[in-house]
Every structure is written in structure tokens, then in C-alpha cells.
GROMACS .gro file of C-alpha atoms in nm:
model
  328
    1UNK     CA    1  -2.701  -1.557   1.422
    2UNK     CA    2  -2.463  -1.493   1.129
    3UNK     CA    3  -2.385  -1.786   0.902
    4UNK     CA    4  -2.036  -1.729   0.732
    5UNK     CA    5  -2.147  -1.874   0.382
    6UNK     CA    6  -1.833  -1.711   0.189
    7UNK     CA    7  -1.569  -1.985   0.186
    8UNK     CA    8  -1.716  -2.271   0.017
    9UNK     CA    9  -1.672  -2.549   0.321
   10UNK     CA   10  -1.903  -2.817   0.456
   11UNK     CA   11  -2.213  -2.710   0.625
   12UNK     CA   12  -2.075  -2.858   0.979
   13UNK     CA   13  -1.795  -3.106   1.069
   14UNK     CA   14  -1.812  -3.492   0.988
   15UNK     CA   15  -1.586  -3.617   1.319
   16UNK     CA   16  -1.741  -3.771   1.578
   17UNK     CA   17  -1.729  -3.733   1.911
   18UNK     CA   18  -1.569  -4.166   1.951
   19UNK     CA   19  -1.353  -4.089   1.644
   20UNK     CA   20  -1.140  -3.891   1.894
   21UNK     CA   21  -1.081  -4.173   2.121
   22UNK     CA   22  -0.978  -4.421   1.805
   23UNK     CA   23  -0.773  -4.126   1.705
   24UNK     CA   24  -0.567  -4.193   2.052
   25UNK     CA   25  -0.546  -4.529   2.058
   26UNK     CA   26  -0.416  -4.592   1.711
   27UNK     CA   27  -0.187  -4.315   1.690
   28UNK     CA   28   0.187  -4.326   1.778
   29UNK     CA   29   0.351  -4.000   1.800
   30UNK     CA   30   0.653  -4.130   1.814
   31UNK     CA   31   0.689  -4.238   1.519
   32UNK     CA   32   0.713  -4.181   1.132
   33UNK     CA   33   0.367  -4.213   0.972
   34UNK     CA   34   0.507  -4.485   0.725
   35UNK     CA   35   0.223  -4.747   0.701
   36UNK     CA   36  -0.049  -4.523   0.847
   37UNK     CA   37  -0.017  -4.324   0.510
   38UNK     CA   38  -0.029  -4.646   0.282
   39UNK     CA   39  -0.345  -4.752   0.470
   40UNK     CA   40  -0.506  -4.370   0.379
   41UNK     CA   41  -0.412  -4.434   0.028
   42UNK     CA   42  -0.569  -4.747   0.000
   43UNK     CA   43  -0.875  -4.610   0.153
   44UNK     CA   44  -0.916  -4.341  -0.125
   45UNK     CA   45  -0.788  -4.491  -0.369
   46UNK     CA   46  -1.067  -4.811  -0.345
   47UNK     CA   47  -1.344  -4.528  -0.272
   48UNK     CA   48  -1.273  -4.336  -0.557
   49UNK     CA   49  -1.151  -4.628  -0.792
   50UNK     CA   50  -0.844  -4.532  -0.878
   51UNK     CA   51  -0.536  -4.712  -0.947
   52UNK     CA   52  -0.332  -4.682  -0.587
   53UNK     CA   53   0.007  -4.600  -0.772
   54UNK     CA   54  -0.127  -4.275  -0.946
   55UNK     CA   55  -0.203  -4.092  -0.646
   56UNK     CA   56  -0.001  -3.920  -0.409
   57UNK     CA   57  -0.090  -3.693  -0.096
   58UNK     CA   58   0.070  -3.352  -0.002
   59UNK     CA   59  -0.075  -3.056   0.270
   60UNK     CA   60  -0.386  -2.968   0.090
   61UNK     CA   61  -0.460  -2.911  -0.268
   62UNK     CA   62  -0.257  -2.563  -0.294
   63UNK     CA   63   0.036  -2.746  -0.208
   64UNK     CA   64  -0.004  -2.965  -0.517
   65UNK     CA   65  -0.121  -2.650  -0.712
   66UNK     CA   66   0.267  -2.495  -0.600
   67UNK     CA   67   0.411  -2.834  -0.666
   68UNK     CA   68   0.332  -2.817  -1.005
   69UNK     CA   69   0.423  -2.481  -1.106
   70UNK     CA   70   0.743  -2.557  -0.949
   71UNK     CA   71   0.819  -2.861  -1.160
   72UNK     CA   72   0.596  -2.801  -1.488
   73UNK     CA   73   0.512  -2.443  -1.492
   74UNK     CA   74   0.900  -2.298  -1.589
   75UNK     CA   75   0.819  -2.185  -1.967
   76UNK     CA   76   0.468  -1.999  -1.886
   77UNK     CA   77   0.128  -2.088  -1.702
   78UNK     CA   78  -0.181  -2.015  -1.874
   79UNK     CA   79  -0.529  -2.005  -1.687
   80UNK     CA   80  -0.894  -1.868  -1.731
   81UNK     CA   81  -0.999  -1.524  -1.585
   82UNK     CA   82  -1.173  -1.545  -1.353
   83UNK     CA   83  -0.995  -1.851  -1.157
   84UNK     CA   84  -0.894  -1.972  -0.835
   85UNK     CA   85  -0.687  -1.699  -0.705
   86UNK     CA   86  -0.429  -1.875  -0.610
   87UNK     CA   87  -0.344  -2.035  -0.945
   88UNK     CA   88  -0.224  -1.589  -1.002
   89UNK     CA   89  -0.038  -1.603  -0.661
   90UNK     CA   90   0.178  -1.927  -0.670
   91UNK     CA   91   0.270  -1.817  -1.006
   92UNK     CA   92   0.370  -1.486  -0.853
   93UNK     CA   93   0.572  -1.638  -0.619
   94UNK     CA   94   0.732  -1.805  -0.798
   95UNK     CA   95   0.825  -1.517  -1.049
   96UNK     CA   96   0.652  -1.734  -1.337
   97UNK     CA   97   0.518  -1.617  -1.662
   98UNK     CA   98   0.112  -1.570  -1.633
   99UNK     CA   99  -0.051  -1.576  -1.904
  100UNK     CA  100  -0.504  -1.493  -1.803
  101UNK     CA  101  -0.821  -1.581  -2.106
  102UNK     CA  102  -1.103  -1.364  -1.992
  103UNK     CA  103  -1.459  -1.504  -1.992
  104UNK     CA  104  -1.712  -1.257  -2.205
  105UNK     CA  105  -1.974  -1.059  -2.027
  106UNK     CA  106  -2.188  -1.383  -1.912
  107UNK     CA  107  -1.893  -1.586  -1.764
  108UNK     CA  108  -1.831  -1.824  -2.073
  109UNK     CA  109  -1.539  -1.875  -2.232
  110UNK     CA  110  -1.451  -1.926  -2.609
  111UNK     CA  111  -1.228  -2.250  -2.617
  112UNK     CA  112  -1.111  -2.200  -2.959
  113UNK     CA  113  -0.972  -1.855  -2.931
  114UNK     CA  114  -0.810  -2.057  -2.546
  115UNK     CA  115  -0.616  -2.302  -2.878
  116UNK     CA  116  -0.476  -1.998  -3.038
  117UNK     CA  117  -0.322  -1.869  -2.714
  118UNK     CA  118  -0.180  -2.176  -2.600
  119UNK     CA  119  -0.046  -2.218  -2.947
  120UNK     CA  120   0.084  -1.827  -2.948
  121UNK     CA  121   0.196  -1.795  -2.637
  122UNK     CA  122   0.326  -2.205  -2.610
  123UNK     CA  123   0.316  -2.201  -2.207
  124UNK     CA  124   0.441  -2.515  -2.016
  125UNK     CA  125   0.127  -2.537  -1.842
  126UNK     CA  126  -0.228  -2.471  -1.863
  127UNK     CA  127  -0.471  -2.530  -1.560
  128UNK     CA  128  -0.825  -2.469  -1.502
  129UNK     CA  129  -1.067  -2.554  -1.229
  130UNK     CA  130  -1.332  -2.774  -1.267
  131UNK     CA  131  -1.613  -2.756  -1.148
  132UNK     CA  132  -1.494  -2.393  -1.225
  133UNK     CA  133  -1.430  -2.159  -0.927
  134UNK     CA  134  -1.616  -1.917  -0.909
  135UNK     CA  135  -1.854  -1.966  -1.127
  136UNK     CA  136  -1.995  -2.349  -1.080
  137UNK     CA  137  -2.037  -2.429  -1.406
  138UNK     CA  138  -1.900  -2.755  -1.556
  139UNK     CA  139  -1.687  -2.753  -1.854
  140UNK     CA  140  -1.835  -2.967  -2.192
  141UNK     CA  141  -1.586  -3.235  -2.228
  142UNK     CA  142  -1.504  -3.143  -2.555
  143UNK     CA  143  -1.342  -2.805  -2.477
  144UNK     CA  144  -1.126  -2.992  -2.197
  145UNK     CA  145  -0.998  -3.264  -2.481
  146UNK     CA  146  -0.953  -2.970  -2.720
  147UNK     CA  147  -0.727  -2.829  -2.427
  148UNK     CA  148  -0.608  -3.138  -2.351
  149UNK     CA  149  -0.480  -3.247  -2.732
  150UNK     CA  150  -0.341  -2.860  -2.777
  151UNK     CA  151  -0.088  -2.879  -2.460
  152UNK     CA  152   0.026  -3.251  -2.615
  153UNK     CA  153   0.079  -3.062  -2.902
  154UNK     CA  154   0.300  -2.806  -2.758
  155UNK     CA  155   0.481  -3.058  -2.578
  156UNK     CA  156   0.299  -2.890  -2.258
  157UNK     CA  157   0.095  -3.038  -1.940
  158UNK     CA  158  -0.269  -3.012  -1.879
  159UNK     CA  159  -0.410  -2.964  -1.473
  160UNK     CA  160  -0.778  -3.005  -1.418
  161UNK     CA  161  -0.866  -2.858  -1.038
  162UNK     CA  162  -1.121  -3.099  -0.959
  163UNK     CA  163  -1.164  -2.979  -0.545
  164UNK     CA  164  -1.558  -2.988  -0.641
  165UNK     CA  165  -1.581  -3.277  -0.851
  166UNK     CA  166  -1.756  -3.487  -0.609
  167UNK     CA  167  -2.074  -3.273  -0.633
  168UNK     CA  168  -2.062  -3.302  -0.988
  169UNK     CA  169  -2.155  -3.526  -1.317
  170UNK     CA  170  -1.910  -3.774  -1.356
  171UNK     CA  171  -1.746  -3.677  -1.699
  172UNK     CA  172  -1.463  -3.851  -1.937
  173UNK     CA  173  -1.139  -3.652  -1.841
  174UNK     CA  174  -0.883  -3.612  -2.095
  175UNK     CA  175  -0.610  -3.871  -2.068
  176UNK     CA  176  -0.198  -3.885  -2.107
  177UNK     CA  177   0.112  -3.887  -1.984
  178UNK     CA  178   0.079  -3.497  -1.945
  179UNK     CA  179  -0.287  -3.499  -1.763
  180UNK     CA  180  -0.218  -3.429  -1.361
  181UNK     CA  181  -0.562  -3.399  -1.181
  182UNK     CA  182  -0.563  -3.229  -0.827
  183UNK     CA  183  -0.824  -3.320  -0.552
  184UNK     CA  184  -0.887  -3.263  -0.180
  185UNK     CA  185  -1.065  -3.369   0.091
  186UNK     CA  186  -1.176  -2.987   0.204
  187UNK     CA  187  -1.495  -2.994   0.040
  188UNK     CA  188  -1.723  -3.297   0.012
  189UNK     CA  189  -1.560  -3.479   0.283
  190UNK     CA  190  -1.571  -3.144   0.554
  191UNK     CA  191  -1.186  -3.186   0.621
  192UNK     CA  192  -1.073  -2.871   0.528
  193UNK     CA  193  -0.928  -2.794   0.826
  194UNK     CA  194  -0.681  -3.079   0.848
  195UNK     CA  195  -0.517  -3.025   0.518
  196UNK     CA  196  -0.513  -3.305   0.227
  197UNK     CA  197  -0.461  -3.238  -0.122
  198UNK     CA  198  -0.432  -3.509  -0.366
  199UNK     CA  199  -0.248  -3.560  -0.689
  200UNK     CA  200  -0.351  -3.840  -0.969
  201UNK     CA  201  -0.110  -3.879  -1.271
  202UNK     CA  202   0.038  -4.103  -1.447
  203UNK     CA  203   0.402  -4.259  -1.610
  204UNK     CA  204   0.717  -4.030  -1.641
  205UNK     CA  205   0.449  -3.705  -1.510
  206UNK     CA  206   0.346  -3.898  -1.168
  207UNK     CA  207   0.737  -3.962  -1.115
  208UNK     CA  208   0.842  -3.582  -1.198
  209UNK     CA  209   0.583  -3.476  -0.910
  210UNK     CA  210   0.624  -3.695  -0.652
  211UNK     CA  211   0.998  -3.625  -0.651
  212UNK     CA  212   0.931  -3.282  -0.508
  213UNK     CA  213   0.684  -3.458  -0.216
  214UNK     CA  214   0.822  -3.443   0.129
  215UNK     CA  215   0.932  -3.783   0.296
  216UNK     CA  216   0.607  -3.779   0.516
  217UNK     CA  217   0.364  -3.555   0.361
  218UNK     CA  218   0.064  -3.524   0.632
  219UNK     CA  219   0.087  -3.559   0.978
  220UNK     CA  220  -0.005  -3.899   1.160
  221UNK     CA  221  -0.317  -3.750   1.302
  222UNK     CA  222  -0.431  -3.585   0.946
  223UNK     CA  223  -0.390  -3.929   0.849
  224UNK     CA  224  -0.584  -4.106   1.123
  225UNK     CA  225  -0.892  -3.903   1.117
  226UNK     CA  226  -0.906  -3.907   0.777
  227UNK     CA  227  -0.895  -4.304   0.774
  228UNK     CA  228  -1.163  -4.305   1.050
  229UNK     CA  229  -1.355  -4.117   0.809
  230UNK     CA  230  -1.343  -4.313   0.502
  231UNK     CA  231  -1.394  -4.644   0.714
  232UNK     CA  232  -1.690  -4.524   0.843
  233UNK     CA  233  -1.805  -4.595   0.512
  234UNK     CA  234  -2.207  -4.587   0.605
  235UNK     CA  235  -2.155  -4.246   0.780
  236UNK     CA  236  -1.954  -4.112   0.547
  237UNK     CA  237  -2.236  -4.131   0.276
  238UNK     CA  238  -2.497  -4.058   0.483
  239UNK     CA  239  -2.300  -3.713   0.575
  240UNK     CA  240  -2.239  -3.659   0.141
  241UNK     CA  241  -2.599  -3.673   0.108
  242UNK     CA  242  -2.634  -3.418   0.294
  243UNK     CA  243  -2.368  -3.167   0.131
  244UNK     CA  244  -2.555  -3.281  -0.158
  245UNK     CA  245  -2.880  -3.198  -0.087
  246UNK     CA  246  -2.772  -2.863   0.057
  247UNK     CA  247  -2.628  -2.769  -0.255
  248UNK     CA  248  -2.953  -2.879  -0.418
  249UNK     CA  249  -3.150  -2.633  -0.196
  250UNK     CA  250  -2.915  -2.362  -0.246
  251UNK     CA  251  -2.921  -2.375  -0.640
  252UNK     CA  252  -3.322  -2.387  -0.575
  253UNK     CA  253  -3.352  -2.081  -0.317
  254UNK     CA  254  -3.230  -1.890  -0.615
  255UNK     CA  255  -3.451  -1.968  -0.906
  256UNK     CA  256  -3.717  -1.707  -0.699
  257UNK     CA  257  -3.494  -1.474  -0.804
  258UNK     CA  258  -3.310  -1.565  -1.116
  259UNK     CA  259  -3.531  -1.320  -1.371
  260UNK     CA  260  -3.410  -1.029  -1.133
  261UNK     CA  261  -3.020  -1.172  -1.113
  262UNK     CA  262  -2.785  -1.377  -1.345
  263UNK     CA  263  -2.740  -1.740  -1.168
  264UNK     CA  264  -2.549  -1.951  -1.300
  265UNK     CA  265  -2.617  -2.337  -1.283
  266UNK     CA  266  -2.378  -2.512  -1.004
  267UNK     CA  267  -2.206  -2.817  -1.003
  268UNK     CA  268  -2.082  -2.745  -0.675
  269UNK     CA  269  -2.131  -2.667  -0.329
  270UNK     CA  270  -2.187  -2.292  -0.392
  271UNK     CA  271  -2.366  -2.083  -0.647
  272UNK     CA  272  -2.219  -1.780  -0.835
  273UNK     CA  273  -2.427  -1.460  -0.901
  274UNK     CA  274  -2.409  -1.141  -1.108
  275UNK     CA  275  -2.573  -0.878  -1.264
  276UNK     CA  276  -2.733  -0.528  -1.171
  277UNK     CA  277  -2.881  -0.665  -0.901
  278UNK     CA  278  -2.690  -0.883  -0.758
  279UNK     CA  279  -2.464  -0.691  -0.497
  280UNK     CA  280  -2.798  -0.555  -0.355
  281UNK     CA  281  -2.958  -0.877  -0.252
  282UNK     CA  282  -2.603  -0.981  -0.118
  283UNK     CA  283  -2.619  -0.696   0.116
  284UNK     CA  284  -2.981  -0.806   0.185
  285UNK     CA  285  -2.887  -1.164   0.270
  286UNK     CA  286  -2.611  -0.988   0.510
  287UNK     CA  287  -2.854  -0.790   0.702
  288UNK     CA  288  -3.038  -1.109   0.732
  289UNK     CA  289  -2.741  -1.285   0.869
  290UNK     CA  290  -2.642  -1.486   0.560
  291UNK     CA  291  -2.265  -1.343   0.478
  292UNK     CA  292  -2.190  -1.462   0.114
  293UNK     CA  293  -1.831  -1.362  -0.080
  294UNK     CA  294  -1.836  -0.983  -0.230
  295UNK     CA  295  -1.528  -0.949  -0.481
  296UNK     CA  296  -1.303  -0.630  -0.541
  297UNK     CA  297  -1.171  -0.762  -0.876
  298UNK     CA  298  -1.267  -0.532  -1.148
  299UNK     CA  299  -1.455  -0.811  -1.345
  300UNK     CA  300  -1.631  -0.981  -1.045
  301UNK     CA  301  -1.732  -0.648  -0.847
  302UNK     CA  302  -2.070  -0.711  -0.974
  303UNK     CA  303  -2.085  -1.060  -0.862
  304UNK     CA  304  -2.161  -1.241  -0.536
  305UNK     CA  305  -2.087  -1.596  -0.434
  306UNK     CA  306  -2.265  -1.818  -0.182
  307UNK     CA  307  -2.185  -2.105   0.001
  308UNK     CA  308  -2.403  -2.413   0.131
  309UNK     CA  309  -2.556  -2.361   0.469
  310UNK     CA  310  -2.669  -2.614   0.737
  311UNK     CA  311  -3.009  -2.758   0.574
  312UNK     CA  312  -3.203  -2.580   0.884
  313UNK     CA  313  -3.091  -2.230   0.757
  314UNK     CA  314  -3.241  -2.237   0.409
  315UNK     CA  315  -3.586  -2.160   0.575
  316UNK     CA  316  -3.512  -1.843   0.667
  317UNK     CA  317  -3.249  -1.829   0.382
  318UNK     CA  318  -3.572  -1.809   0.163
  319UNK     CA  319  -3.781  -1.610   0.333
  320UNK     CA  320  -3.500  -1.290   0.348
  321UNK     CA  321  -3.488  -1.386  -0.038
  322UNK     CA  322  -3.856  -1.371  -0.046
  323UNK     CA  323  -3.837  -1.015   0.096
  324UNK     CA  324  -3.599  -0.879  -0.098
  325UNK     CA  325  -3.816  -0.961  -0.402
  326UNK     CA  326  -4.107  -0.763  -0.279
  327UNK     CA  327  -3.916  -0.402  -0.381
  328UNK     CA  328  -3.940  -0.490  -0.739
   0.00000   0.00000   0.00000
């Protein structure tokens, strides 16, 4: 058996078998999704305690990542490097100035030196992941305000990915008019196959984005199973837990391991890893049946990424890790 742990999804799906039959009898084809979508708003918005009239929904998180190079990004985006690659492509299609800060040799990055860019280079907008992707770690809260106060400064906006926030610390995020924050429901809630990105902002900034939004945004049945979902509050939670505790396992399986490779701490549902060593026990784990993400990229060629697994796997997960060890 080969377990696909390269693309940072839930270990299995969280729809039931009687969702399916709710899904049929409370959706109507026929017509436009208008009150289905207030009721999904309402739903996340009292989960996640948020004010309902600062979040909108579009086709997945990308979408709102596109949306907002459309509408913000004009003068210059500026990013980290490395980054979710799609923050690069969007802003390639788009033909839009982008402007990369590389991390040093260990994956950190110098936020200070990130001020005198954005103050050089004065782009539009700046956005960052975080939890970062790919490396898991969790930005100090001072470095996002510093970011945060430099972009007001500029006159510029500020996006925080947050796609992995759930499996994280809650944190004070910077605040403002010109703070958009970007969520899905891909990761902790398993629904990354039916598409639903999120958008929070606020004033003048929530108005500028939303006027972009299509008329009906998701599909009925996106927004059905989704409200099943979050209704079925008990489940729901019970189904978290267990993302979270596979992520706990994961970030353990490697500490038999971490004076031979560089890990980096997670705050997320996969774990980053680099170093001399690294590639080989990623080709180990393969030959085991554990696929993780290899990377052509120049800077991340030495690097592997893995992704949770069903909590049954890590067993074995452990033992090929185990094996691997014995060489050295």
C-alpha cells in the first residue's frame, strides 16, 4: 500500500454515508443558492467567532489569493521565498510586479531587512502564509505587526494565508482597514475537494473585495455538505481531534531522527525537512510506501515535506524510520 502523504490534506474524508441523503432532500437544483449561502455563513462565522459581515466565500482559497492581486496587488506584490507557489503564479498571470525575501540557510527570515524592502521597493501588497508553507513554522507576532504597521505606512495592504491556522496557537493578528486574512475549509475540515476559500476583512478593504465576488460564489451542494458538516457540531470535533493528533504523531515520528536531519517544528498538518540527509530518508519512506513532497526549486532541492497519514499508518511509518536510522 502506498500512502500519498505529499499534498497536505486530511487523513480520510469527514462525510458520512446519511449526509448524502440530507444532501438530497434539502437541496434544490433549481434554484439560486441565495439563503443556503447565508445559512453557511452563519455557521462559520458563529464557529469561528467572527463578525458575519467580514467574511465572504469564493471557490477555494486560491480564488481569494487571485482576487486580491487583482484588486490590491497593481503597484507590486512582495512575498517570502520560499512560499506558497501560487502566490509566484497568480502574480504571473496576472503580469504583476514580484518582488521574493529569501529565508537564510535554516529557513528563517530577517523581518527587519523584510521593512527595508517594503519601504524600497513600496509594493501594493505584501502576503505571507501563516502557518508558513512549507516550512510549518509560526511567525512571532511581532514580525507580523512590524509587517503589518510598514504596509500602513506605505499606504499598502497586508494578507496573512492562514489555510493552517486551525492546527495552530491562537495568536493576536495585526489589525486595520488594510489587514485581509484568507482561510479554507481544505485542511482541518477534509473539504478540499469541494472548494471553499474564505475571506475576512474589514471597512472600505472588505467592500473593494467583495465587489469582484461572483453573484453565487459556491455551488448549492458545496454549500449543503459543508453546512451538514459544521452542524454536526459533535462529529465535527471529534473528526479535528483526530487531524490533530495525527499531526502530533507526525511531528513525534521525527524527533528519532532529528540529530541526523533538520526538522523544523510544525504548526500544521505536515512537517518540513532538510539537510544532507534528508532526500535519502525521503526515498527510504518511498520504498516503504510513504510518498512525501520532493522539490526541484533550487533552494528546497534539499528538502522534503510530509503530510499527516491515517493514525493506523504511523506504526509502520516509524518502524521504516527506525530502519533507516540503523545505516548511521
Amino acid at each position: 500500500m502506498l500512502y500519498d502523504i505529499s499534498r497536505n490534506t486530511s487523513t480520510r474524508s469527514p462525510i458520512k454515508a446519511s449526509y448524502m441523503e440530507e444532501l438530497y432532500q434539502r437541496t434544490h437544483s433549481h434554484l439560486y443558492p441565495d439563503t443556503e449561502i447565508n445559512t453557511l455563513k452563519a455557521l462559520y462565522a458563529k464557529r469561528n467567532q467572527l463578525p458575519i459581515e467580514e467574511i465572504e466565500f469564493a471557490c477555494g482559497a486560491d480564488e481569494w489569493i487571485q482576487k486580491v492581486f487583482i484588486v490590491f496587488g497593481q503597484d507590486g506584490i512582495m512575498s517570502l521565498s520560499p512560499e506558497f507557489f501560487m502566490f509566484h503564479d497568480y502574480a504571473a498571470q496576472l503580469e504583476l510586479p514580484f518582488f521574493e525575501i529569501p529565508a537564510n540557510e535554516q529557513f528563517q527570515f530577517d523581518f527587519q531587512a523584510i521593512r527595508g524592502e517594503i519601504l524600497a521597493r513600496k509594493p501594493s501588497l505584501f502576503i505571507l502564509s501563516n502557518p508558513h508553507n512549507p516550512t510549518g513554522q509560526m511567525f512571532a507576532e511581532a514580525d507580523l505587526q512590524l509587517i503589518a504597521d510598514t504596509m500602513e505606512e506605505i499606504g499598502g495592504y497586508f494578507v496573512i494565508d492562514e489555510v493552517y491556522s486551525e492546527f495552530a496557537e491562537t495568536y493576536n493578528r495585526p489589525e486595520g482597514d488594510h489587514i485581509l486574512i484568507i482561510r479554507s475549509l481544505s485542511k482541518i475540515y477534509g473539504l478540499a475537494g469541494v472548494r471553499i476559500g474564505v475571506i475576512i476583512a474589514q471597512g472600505e478593504t472588505y467592500k473593494q473585495i467583495t465587489r469582484i465576488n461572483h453573484p453565487y460564489p459556491l455551488d448549492i451542494y458545496a454549500i449543503n455538505i459543508a453546512c451538514i458538516l459544521l452542524e454536526d457540531e459533535e462529529w465535527l470535533n471529534e473528526f479535528m481531534d483526530s487531524e490533530f493528533e495525527a499531526s502530533k504523531q507526525l511531528n513525534k515520528s521525527f524527533e528519532a531522527v532529528d540529530d541526523l536531519i533538520q526538522v523544523i517544528p510544525s504548526h500544521t498538518n505536515f512537517v518540513f525537512t532538510y539537510g544532507e540527509h534528508a532526500v535519502n530518508l525521503g526515498e527510504h519512506l518511498l520504498k516503504a510506501g510513504f510518498k512525501a513532497r520532493f522539490y526541484e526549486e533550487d533552494n528546497l532541492k534539499a528538502c522534503v515535506r510530509y503530510s499527516i497519514m491515517p493514525l493506523e499508518a504511523y506504526p509502520a511509518f516509524n518502524q521504516a524510520i527506525a530502519e533507516w536510522r540503523k545505516q548511521f
